[in-house]
Coordinates of C-alpha atoms in Angstrom, one line a residue:
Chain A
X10 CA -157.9 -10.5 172.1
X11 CA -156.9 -10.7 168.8
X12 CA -157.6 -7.7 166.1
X13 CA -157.2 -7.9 162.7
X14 CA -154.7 -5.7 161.7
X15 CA -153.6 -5.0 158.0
X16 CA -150.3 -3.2 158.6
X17 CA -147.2 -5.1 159.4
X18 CA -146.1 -2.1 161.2
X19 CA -148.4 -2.8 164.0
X20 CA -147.9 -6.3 163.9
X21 CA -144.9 -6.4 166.4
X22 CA -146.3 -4.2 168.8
X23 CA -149.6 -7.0 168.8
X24 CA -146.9 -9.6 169.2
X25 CA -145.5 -7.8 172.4
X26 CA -148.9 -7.9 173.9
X27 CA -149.8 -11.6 172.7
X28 CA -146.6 -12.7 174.7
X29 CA -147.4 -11.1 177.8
X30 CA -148.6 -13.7 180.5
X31 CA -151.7 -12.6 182.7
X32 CA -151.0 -11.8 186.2
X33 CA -154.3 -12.0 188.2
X34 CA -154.5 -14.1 191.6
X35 CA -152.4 -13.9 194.3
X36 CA -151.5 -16.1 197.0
X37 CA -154.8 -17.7 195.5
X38 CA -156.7 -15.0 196.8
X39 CA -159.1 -13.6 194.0
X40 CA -158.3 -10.2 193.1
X41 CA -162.1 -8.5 192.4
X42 CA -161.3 -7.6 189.0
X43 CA -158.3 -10.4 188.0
X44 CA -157.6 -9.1 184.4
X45 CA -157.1 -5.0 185.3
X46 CA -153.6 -5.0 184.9
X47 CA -153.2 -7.0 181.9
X48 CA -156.2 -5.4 180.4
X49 CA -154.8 -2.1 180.7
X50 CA -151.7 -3.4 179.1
X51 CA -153.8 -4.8 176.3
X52 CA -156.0 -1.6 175.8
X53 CA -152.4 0.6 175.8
X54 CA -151.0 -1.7 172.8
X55 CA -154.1 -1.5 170.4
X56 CA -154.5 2.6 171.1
X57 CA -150.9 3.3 170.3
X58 CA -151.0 1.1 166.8
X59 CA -154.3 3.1 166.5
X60 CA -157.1 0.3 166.1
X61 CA -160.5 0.2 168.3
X62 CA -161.1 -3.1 170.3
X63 CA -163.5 -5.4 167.9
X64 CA -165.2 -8.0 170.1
X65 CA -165.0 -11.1 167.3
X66 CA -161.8 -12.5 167.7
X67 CA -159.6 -12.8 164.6
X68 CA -157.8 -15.8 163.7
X69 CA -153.9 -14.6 163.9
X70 CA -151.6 -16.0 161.1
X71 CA -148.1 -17.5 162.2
X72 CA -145.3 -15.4 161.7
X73 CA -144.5 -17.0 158.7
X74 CA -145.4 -17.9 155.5
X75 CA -147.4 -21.6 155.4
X76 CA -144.4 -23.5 153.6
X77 CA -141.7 -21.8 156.0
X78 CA -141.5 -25.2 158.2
X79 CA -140.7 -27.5 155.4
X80 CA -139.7 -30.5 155.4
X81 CA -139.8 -30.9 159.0
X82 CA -143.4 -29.4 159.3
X83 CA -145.4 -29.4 155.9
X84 CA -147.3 -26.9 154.7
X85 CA -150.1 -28.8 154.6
X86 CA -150.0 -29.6 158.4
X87 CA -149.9 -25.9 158.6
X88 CA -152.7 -25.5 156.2
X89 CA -155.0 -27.9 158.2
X90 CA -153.8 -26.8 162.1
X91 CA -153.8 -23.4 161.8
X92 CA -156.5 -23.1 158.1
X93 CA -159.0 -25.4 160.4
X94 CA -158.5 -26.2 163.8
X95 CA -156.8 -23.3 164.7
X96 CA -159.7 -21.0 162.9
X97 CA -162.3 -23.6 164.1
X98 CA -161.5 -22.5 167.9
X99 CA -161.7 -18.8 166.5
X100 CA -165.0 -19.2 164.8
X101 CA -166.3 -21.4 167.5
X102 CA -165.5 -19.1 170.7
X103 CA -166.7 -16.0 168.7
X104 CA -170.1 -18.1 168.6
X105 CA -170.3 -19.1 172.0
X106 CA -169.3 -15.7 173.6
X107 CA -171.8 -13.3 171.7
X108 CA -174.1 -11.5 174.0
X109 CA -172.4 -12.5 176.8
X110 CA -170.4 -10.9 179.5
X111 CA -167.3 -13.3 177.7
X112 CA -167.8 -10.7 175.0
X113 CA -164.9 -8.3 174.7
X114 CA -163.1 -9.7 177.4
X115 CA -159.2 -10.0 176.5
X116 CA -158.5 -14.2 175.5
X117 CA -156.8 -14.4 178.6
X118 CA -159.8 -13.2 181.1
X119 CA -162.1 -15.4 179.2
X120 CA -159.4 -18.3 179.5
X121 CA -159.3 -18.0 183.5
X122 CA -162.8 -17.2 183.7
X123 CA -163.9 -20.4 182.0
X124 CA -161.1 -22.2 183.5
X125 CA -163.5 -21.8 186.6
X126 CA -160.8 -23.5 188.9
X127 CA -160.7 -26.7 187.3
X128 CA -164.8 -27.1 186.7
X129 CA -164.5 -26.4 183.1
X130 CA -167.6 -23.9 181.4
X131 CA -167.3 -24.8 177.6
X132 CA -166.0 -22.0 176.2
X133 CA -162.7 -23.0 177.7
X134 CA -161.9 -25.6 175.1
X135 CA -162.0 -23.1 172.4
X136 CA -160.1 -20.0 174.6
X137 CA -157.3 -21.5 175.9
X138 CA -157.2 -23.7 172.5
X139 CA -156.9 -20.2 170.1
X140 CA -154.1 -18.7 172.6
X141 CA -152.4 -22.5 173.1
X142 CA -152.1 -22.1 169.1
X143 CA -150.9 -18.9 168.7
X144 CA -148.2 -19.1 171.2
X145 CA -147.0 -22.4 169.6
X146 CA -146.6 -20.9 166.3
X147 CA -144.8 -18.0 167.8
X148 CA -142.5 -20.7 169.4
X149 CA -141.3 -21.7 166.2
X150 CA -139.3 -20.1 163.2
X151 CA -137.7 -21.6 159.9
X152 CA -133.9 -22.1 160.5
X153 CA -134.9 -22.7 164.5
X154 CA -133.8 -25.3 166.7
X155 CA -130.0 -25.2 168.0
X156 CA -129.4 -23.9 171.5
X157 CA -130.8 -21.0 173.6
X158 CA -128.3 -18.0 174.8
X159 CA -127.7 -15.6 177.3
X160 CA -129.7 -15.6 180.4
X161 CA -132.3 -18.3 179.3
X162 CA -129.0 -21.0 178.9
X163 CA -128.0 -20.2 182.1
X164 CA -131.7 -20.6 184.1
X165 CA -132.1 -23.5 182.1
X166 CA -128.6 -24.8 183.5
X167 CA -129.0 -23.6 186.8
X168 CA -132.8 -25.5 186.8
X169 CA -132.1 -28.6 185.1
X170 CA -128.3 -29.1 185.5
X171 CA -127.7 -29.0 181.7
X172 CA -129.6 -27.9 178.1
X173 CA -129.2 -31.7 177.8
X174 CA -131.0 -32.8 180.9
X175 CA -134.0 -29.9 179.9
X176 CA -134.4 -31.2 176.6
X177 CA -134.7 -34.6 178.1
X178 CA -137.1 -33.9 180.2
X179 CA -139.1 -31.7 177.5
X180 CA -139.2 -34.8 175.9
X181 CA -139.9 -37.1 178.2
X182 CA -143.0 -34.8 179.0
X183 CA -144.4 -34.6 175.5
X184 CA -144.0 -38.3 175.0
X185 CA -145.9 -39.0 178.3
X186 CA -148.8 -36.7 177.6
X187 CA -151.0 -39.3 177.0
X188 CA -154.0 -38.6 174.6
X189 CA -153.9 -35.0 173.7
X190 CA -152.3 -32.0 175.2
X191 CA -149.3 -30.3 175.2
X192 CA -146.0 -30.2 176.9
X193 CA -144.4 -26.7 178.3
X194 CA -141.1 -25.0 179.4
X195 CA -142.7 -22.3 182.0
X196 CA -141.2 -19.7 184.2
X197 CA -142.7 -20.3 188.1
X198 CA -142.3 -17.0 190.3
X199 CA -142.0 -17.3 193.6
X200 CA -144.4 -20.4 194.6
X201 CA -144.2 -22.9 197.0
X202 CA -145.9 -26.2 195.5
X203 CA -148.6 -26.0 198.3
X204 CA -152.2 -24.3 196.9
X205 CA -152.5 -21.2 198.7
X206 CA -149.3 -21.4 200.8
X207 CA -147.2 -18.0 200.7
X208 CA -144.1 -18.2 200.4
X209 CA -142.5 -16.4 204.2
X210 CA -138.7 -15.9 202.9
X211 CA -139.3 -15.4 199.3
X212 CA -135.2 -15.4 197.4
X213 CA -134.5 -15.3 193.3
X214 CA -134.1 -18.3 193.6
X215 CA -137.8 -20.0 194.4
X216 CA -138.6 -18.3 191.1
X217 CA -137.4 -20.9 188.6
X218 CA -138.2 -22.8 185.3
X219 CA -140.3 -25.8 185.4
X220 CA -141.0 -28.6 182.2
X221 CA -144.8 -28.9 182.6
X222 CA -147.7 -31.1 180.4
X223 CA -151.3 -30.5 180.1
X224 CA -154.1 -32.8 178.8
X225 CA -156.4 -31.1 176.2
X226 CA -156.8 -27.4 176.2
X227 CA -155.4 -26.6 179.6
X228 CA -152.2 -24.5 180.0
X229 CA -150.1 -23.0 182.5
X230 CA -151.9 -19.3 183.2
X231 CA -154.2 -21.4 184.5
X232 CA -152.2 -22.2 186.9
X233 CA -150.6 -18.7 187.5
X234 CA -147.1 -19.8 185.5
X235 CA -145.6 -17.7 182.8
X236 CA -145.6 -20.0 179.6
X237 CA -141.9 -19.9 177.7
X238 CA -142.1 -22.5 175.1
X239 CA -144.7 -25.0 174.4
X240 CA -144.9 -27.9 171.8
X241 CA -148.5 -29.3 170.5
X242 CA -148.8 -32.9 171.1
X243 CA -152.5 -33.6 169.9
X244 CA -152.5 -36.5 167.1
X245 CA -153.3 -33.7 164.5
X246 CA -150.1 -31.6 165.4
X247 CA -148.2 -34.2 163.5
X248 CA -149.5 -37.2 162.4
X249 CA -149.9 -36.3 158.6
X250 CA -146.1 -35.9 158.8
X251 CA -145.2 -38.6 161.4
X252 CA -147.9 -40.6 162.2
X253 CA -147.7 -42.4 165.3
X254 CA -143.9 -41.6 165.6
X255 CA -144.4 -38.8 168.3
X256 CA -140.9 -39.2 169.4
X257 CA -139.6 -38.4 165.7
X258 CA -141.8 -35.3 166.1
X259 CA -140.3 -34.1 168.9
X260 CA -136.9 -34.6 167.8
X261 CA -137.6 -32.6 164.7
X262 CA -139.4 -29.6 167.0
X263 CA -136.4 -29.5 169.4
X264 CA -133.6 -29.7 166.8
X265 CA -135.3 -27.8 163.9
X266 CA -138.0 -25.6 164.7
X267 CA -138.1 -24.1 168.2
X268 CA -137.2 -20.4 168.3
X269 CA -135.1 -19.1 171.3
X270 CA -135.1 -15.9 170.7
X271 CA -139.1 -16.1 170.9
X272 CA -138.3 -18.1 174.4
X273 CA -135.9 -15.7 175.6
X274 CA -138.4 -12.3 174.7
X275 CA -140.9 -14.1 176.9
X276 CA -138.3 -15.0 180.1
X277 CA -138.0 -11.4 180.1
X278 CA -141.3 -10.5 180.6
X279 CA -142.1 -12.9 182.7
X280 CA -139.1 -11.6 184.7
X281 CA -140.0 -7.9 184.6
X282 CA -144.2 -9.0 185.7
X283 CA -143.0 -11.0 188.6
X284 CA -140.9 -8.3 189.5
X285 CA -143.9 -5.6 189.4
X286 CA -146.1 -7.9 191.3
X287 CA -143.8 -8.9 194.2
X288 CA -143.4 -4.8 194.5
X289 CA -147.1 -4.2 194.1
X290 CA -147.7 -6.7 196.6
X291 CA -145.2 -4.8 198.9
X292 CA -147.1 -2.3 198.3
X293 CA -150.4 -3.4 199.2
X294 CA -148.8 -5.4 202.8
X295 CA -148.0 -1.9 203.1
X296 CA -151.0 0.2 203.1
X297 CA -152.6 -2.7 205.0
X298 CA -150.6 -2.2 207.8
X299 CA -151.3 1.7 207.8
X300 CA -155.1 1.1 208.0
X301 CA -154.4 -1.1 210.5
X302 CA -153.2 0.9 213.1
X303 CA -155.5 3.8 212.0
X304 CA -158.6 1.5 213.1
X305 CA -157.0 1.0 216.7
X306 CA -156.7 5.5 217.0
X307 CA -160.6 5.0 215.9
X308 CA -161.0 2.7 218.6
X309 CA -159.2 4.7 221.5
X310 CA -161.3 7.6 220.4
X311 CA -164.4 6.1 220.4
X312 CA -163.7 4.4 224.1
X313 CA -162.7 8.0 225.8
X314 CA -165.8 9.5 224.1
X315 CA -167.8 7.3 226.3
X316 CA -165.9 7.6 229.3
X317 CA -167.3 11.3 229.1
X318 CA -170.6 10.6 228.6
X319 CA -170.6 8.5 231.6
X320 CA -169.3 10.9 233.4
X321 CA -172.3 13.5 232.3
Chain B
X10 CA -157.2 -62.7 154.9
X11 CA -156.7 -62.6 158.5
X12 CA -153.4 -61.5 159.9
X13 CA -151.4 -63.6 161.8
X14 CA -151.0 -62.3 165.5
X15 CA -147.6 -61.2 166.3
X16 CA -145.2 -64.2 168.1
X17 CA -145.7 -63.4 172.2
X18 CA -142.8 -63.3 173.7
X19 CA -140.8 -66.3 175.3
X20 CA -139.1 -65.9 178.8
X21 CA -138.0 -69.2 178.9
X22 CA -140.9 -71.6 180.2
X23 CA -142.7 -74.1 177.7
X24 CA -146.0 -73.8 178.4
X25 CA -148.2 -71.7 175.7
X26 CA -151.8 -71.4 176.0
X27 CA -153.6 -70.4 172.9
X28 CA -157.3 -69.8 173.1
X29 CA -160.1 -67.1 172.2
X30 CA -161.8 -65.4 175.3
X31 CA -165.3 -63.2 174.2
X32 CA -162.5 -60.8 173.6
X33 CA -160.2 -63.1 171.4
X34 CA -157.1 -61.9 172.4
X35 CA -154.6 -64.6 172.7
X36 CA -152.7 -65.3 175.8
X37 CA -149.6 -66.7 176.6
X38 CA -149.2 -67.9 180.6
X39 CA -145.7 -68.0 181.1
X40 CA -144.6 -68.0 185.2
X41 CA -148.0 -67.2 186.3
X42 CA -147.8 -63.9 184.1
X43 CA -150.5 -63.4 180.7
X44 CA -148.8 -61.5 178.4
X45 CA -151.0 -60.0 175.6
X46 CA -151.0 -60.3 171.8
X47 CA -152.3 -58.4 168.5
X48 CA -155.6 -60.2 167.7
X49 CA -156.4 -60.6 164.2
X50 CA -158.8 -58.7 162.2
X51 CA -161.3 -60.8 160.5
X52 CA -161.3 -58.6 156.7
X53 CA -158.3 -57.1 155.1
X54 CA -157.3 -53.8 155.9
X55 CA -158.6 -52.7 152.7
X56 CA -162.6 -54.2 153.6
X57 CA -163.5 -51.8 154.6
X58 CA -163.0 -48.5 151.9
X59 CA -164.5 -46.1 151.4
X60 CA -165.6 -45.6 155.1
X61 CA -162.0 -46.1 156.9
X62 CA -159.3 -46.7 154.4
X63 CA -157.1 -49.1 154.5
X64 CA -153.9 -46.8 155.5
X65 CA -155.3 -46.5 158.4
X66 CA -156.9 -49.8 159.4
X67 CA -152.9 -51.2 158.8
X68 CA -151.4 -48.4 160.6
X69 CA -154.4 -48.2 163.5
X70 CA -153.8 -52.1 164.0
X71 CA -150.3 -52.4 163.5
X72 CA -148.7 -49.6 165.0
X73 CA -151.2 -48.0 167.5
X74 CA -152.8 -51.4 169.1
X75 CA -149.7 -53.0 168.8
X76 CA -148.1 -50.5 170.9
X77 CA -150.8 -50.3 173.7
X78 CA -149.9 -54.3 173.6
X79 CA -146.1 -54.1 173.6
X80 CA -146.5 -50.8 176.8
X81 CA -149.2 -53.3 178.3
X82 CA -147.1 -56.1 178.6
X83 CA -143.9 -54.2 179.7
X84 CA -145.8 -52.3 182.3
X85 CA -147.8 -55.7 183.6
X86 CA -144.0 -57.7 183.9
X87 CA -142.7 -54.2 186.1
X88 CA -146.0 -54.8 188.1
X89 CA -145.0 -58.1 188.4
X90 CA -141.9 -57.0 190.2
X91 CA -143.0 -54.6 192.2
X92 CA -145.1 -56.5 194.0
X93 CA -142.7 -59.4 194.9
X94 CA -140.8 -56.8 196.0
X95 CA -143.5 -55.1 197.7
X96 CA -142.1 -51.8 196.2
X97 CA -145.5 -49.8 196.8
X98 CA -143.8 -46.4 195.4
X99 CA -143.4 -48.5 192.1
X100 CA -146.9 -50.1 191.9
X101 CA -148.7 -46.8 192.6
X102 CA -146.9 -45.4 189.6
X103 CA -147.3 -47.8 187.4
X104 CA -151.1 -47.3 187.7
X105 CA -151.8 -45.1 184.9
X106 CA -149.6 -46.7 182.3
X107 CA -151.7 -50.0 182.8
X108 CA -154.7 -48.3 182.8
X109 CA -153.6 -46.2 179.1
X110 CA -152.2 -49.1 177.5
X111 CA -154.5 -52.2 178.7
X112 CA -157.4 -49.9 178.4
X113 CA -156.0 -49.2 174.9
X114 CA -155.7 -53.1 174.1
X115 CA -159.1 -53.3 175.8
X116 CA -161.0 -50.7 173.7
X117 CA -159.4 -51.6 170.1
X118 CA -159.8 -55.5 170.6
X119 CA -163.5 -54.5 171.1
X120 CA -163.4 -52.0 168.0
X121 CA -162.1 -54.7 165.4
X122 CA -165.4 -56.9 165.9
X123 CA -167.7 -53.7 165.9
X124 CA -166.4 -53.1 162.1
X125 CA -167.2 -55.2 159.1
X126 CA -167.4 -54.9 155.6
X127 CA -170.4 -54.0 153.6
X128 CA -170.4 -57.5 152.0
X129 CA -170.3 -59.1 155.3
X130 CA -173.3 -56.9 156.8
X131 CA -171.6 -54.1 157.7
X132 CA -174.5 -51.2 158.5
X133 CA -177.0 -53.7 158.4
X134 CA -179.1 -52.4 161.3
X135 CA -179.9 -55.0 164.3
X136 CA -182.8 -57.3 164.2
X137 CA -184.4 -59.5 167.2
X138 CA -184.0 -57.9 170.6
X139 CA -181.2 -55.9 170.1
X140 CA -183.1 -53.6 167.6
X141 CA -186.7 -54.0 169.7
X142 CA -184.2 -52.6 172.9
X143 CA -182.8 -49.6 170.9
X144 CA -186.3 -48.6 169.7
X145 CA -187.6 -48.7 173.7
X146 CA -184.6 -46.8 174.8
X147 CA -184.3 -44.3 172.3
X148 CA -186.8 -43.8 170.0
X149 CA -185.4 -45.3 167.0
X150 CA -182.3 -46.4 165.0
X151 CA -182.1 -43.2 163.7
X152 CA -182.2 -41.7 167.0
X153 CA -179.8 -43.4 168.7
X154 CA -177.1 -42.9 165.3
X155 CA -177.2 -39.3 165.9
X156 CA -177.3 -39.1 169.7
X157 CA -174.1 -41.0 169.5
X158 CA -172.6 -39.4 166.2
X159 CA -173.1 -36.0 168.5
X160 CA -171.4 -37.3 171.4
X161 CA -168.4 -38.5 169.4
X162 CA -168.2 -35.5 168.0
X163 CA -168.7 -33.0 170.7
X164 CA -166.0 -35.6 172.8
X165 CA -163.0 -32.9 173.4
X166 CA -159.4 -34.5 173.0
X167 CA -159.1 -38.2 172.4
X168 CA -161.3 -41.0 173.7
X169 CA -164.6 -43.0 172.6
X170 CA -168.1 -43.5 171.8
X171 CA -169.8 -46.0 173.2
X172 CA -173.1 -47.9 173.0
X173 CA -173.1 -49.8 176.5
X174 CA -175.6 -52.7 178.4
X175 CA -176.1 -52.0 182.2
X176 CA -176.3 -56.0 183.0
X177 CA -178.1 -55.3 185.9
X178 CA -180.9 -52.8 185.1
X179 CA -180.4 -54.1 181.6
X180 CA -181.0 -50.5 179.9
X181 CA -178.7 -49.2 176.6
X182 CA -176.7 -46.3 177.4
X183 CA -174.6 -44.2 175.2
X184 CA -171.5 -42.5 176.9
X185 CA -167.8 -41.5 176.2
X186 CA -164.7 -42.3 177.6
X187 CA -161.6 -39.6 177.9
X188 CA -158.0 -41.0 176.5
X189 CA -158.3 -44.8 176.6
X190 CA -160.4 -45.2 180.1
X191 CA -162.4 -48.8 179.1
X192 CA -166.5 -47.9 179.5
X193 CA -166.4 -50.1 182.6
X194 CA -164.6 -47.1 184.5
X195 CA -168.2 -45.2 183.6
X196 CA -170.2 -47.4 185.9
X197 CA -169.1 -51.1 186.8
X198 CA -172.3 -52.8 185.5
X199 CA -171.7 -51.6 182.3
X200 CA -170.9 -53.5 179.1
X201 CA -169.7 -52.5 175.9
X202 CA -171.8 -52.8 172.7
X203 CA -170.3 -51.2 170.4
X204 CA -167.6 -48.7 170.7
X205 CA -166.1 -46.0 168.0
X206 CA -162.3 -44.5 168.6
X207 CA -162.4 -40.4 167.9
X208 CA -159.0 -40.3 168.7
X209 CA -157.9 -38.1 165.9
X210 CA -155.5 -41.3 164.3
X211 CA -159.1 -42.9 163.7
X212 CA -159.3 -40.8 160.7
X213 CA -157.0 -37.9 160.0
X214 CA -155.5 -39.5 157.3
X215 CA -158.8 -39.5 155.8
X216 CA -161.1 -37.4 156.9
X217 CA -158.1 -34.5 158.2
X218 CA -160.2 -32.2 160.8
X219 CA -164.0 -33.2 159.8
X220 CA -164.8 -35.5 162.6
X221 CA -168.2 -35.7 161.8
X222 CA -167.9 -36.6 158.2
X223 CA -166.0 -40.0 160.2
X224 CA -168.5 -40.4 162.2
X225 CA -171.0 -39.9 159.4
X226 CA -169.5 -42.7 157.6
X227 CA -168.6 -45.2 159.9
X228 CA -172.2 -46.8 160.3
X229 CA -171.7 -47.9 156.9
X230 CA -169.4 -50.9 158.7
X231 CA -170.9 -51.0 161.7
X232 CA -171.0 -54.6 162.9
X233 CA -174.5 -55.0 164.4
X234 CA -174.2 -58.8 164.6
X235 CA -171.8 -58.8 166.9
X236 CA -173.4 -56.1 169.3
X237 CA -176.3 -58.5 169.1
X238 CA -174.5 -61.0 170.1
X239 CA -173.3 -59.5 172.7
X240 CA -176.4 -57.7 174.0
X241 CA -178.4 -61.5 173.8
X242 CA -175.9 -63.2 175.7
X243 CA -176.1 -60.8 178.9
X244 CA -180.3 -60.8 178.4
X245 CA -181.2 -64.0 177.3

């Protein structure tokens, strides 16, 4: 959930907890209260910068002044995708939610929630739209573009054989969306491709980086994937500076605009969250199999007791 | 006035056959294979301001049909292929590119007659049984404007707004169609009327996020003749 916040100061700490991908089902498996964990990581942020939760969402600004794209993204794209569609989903999902349970649930509960496993409730549009936006402008910076570093270069070449062959494919995803959507690099932890399937000899290596598109409003929490990067391919994303020339637009995003260091931050975390939920699920095999073999004692005890009374 | 369609292209045989279907798009039969080609509009790109301006009548026509044409065609000769080879893998995947780009070729060659300018009756609402049809199945003209002005504008993503005849149980519908899905893939019986494109390169130039203002507008060279036309020949 977005809160309007006034100091700067803040501002980064907000950014932290924007980033962070929801963790929620397992195995496919509903947890009874799927946003706990990243709730209390949301409710932790805004009590340390000092701010009470608001339910109306606030339209969050980019992380950079309107004009800071130019000339490879206009300022008045930015004026008209983040002044009016972006705020449009804001001022629309604050409409929609009021009085309902949706109220003051963080973005990303009302996102799943809505999501409804794939039999969309209409407040989805307008969710996973406001979140789909703000992590896009976060995935861009003046001066971006170039080539990632570190850990993130060598996943990607690990996953994709080269940075060439991923930006390919990038590509090739965001040209093939057809109509609107959007195209995504995403972290997958530990998944077989199989619905429900767990994985029995989970290694480092299942969890991987995947290229990813999505038609409309959908994106990957929905389905349990930790978003790194995403680019906007809906006609209004570019077509007052490139018209139909999609392809152009891409080029420009990849070569100018895309911020790594924003990609990297997010690897991380996704990293650190898949890490604390393969150990929480550890956990949790764990203290089944305690309660399991305390329900066999119950049992023996229960058969002797009526061996006695037999007997009497 | 009219554009001239873009030369089809020649893979070597001789025979060319020009002619206008109900949809006037011209055809070319080379080796057993129709290849496709822009249609012309019948007003200048310009015709039709203030409603749609005429940026984007030449770039929607030019660029954005002529590129569900030139994918169409491509797509159709792979098909081609594939099936003399019997390569199922390749004809399975082919599938939705023919279905985005014909349906796009479809949809816009139906658009181009649903628009004309003012001075050619553009908005002039339907007479004869057209008009006595719209009152029975929805109330009025006014009615039916902004039942479909609402859908069009409630559509999320891209697609179309669609007036449609059911040939069999010969009632008006109104329905929308996601991405460029013709309205046939909405019920088999159904014909197209009149049809209005809310992808956003309909009017962003123009009308930027405001959607409704578009659609709004767009009745003011809205081609009733020729959904007449169409409506009298399936219920004579």
């Amino acid at each position: 959930m977005v809160v309007a916040v006034a100091a700067a100061a803040a501002s980064s700490t907000w950014l932290t907890c924007a980033l962070l991908p929801r963790q929620g089902w397992l195995h496919g498996i509903q947890e009874p209260t799927p946003g706990l964990q990243w709730t209390n990581k949301k409710r932790c942020c805004t009590r340390k910068a000092g701010l009470t939760i608001t339910a109306k969402l606030e339209l969050k600004p980019p992380p950079y002044p309107l004009n800071a794209l130019e000339p490879h993204m206009s300022q008045e794209t930015l004026e008209y995708h983040w002044g009016k569609h972006h705020r449009g989903y804001v001022d629309n999902l604050n409409k929609q939610i009021i009085g309902t349970e949706l109220d003051e649930m963080p973005l990303e509960d009302i996102i799943i929630t809505t999501y409804n496993k794939g039999d969309i409730l209409p407040p989805f549009n307008n969710a996973a739209q406001i979140w789909n936006h703000d992590f896009f402008w976060e995935s861009m910076k003046p001066g971006g573009g170039g080539k990632p570093f570190g850990e993130l270069l060598q996943l990607i070449e690990r996953d994709f054989g080269s940075f060439e062959k991923f930006v390919e494919e990038f590509r090739s995803a965001a040209s093939t969306q057809f109509g609107s959507g959007w195209a995504w690099l995403a972290y997958k932890a530990n998944r077989l491709d199989v619905g429900n399937a767990e994985n029995p000899r989970p290694s480092d290596e299942d969890k991987k980086l995947v290229v990813v598109k999505s038609p409309n409003a959908v994106n990957p929490l929905v389905w349990d994937y930790s978003p790194l990067l995403t680019i906007d391919v809906w006609e209004h994303a570019y077509y007052l500076d490139f018209q139909i020339r999609r392809p152009d637009y891409i080029s420009i995003f990849m070569e100018k605009l895309v911020s790594w260091e924003a990609v990297s931050s997010r690897l991380e975390i996704a990293k650190a969250q898949a890490t604390e939920r393969e150990e929480e699920e550890k956990r949790k095999q764990g203290e089944k199999e305690v309660g399991n073999s305390d329900n066999e004692a119950v049992k023996m005890y229960v058969d002797s007791k009526s061996d006695d009374s037999e007997a009497e | 006035m009219a554009i001239r369609p873009l030369l089809s292209r020649t893979l070597g045989l001789t025979q060319t056959l020009t002619h206008s279907h109900s949809h006037s798009h011209t055809l070319t039969q080379l080796r057993g294979l129709q290849t496709f080609s822009l249609p012309d509009l019948s007003y200048d790109y310009g015709a039709l301001e203030p409603a749609i301006s005429g940026e984007i009548m030449q770039l929607h026509h030019q660029k954005h049909h002529q590129a569900y044409i030139t994918n169409y065609n491509k797509a159709l000769e792979q098909l081609e292929d594939a099936l003399a080879k019997g390569d199922s893998s390749s004809v399975v995947k082919l599938q939705s590119a023919i279905k985005f780009n014909g349906g796009g070729h479809i949809n816009h060659s139906v658009f181009w007659k649903n628009l004309t300018p003012v001075s050619e009756g553009g908005g002039e609402p339907p007479h004869g049984s057209l008009g006595w049809a719209i009152d029975t199945n929805f109330g009025s003209m006014e009615a039916l404007v902004q039942k479909i002005s609402a859908e069009g504008a409630a559509l999320q993503g891209s697609g179309w707004v669609w007036l449609g005849l059911d040939k069999v149980s010969k009632k008006l519908v109104v329905d929308t169609t996601a991405n460029q899905d013709p309205l046939v893939t909405k019920g088999a019986n159904l014909v197209p009327l009149l049809g209005i494109d809310v992808w956003e390169h309909a009017y962003y130039l123009q009308y930027k996020n405001v959607r409704p203002d578009y659609l709004k507008n767009i009745w003011k060279v809205i081609n009733w003749k020729y959904a007449s036309h169409v409506y009298e020949k399936e219920c004579p």
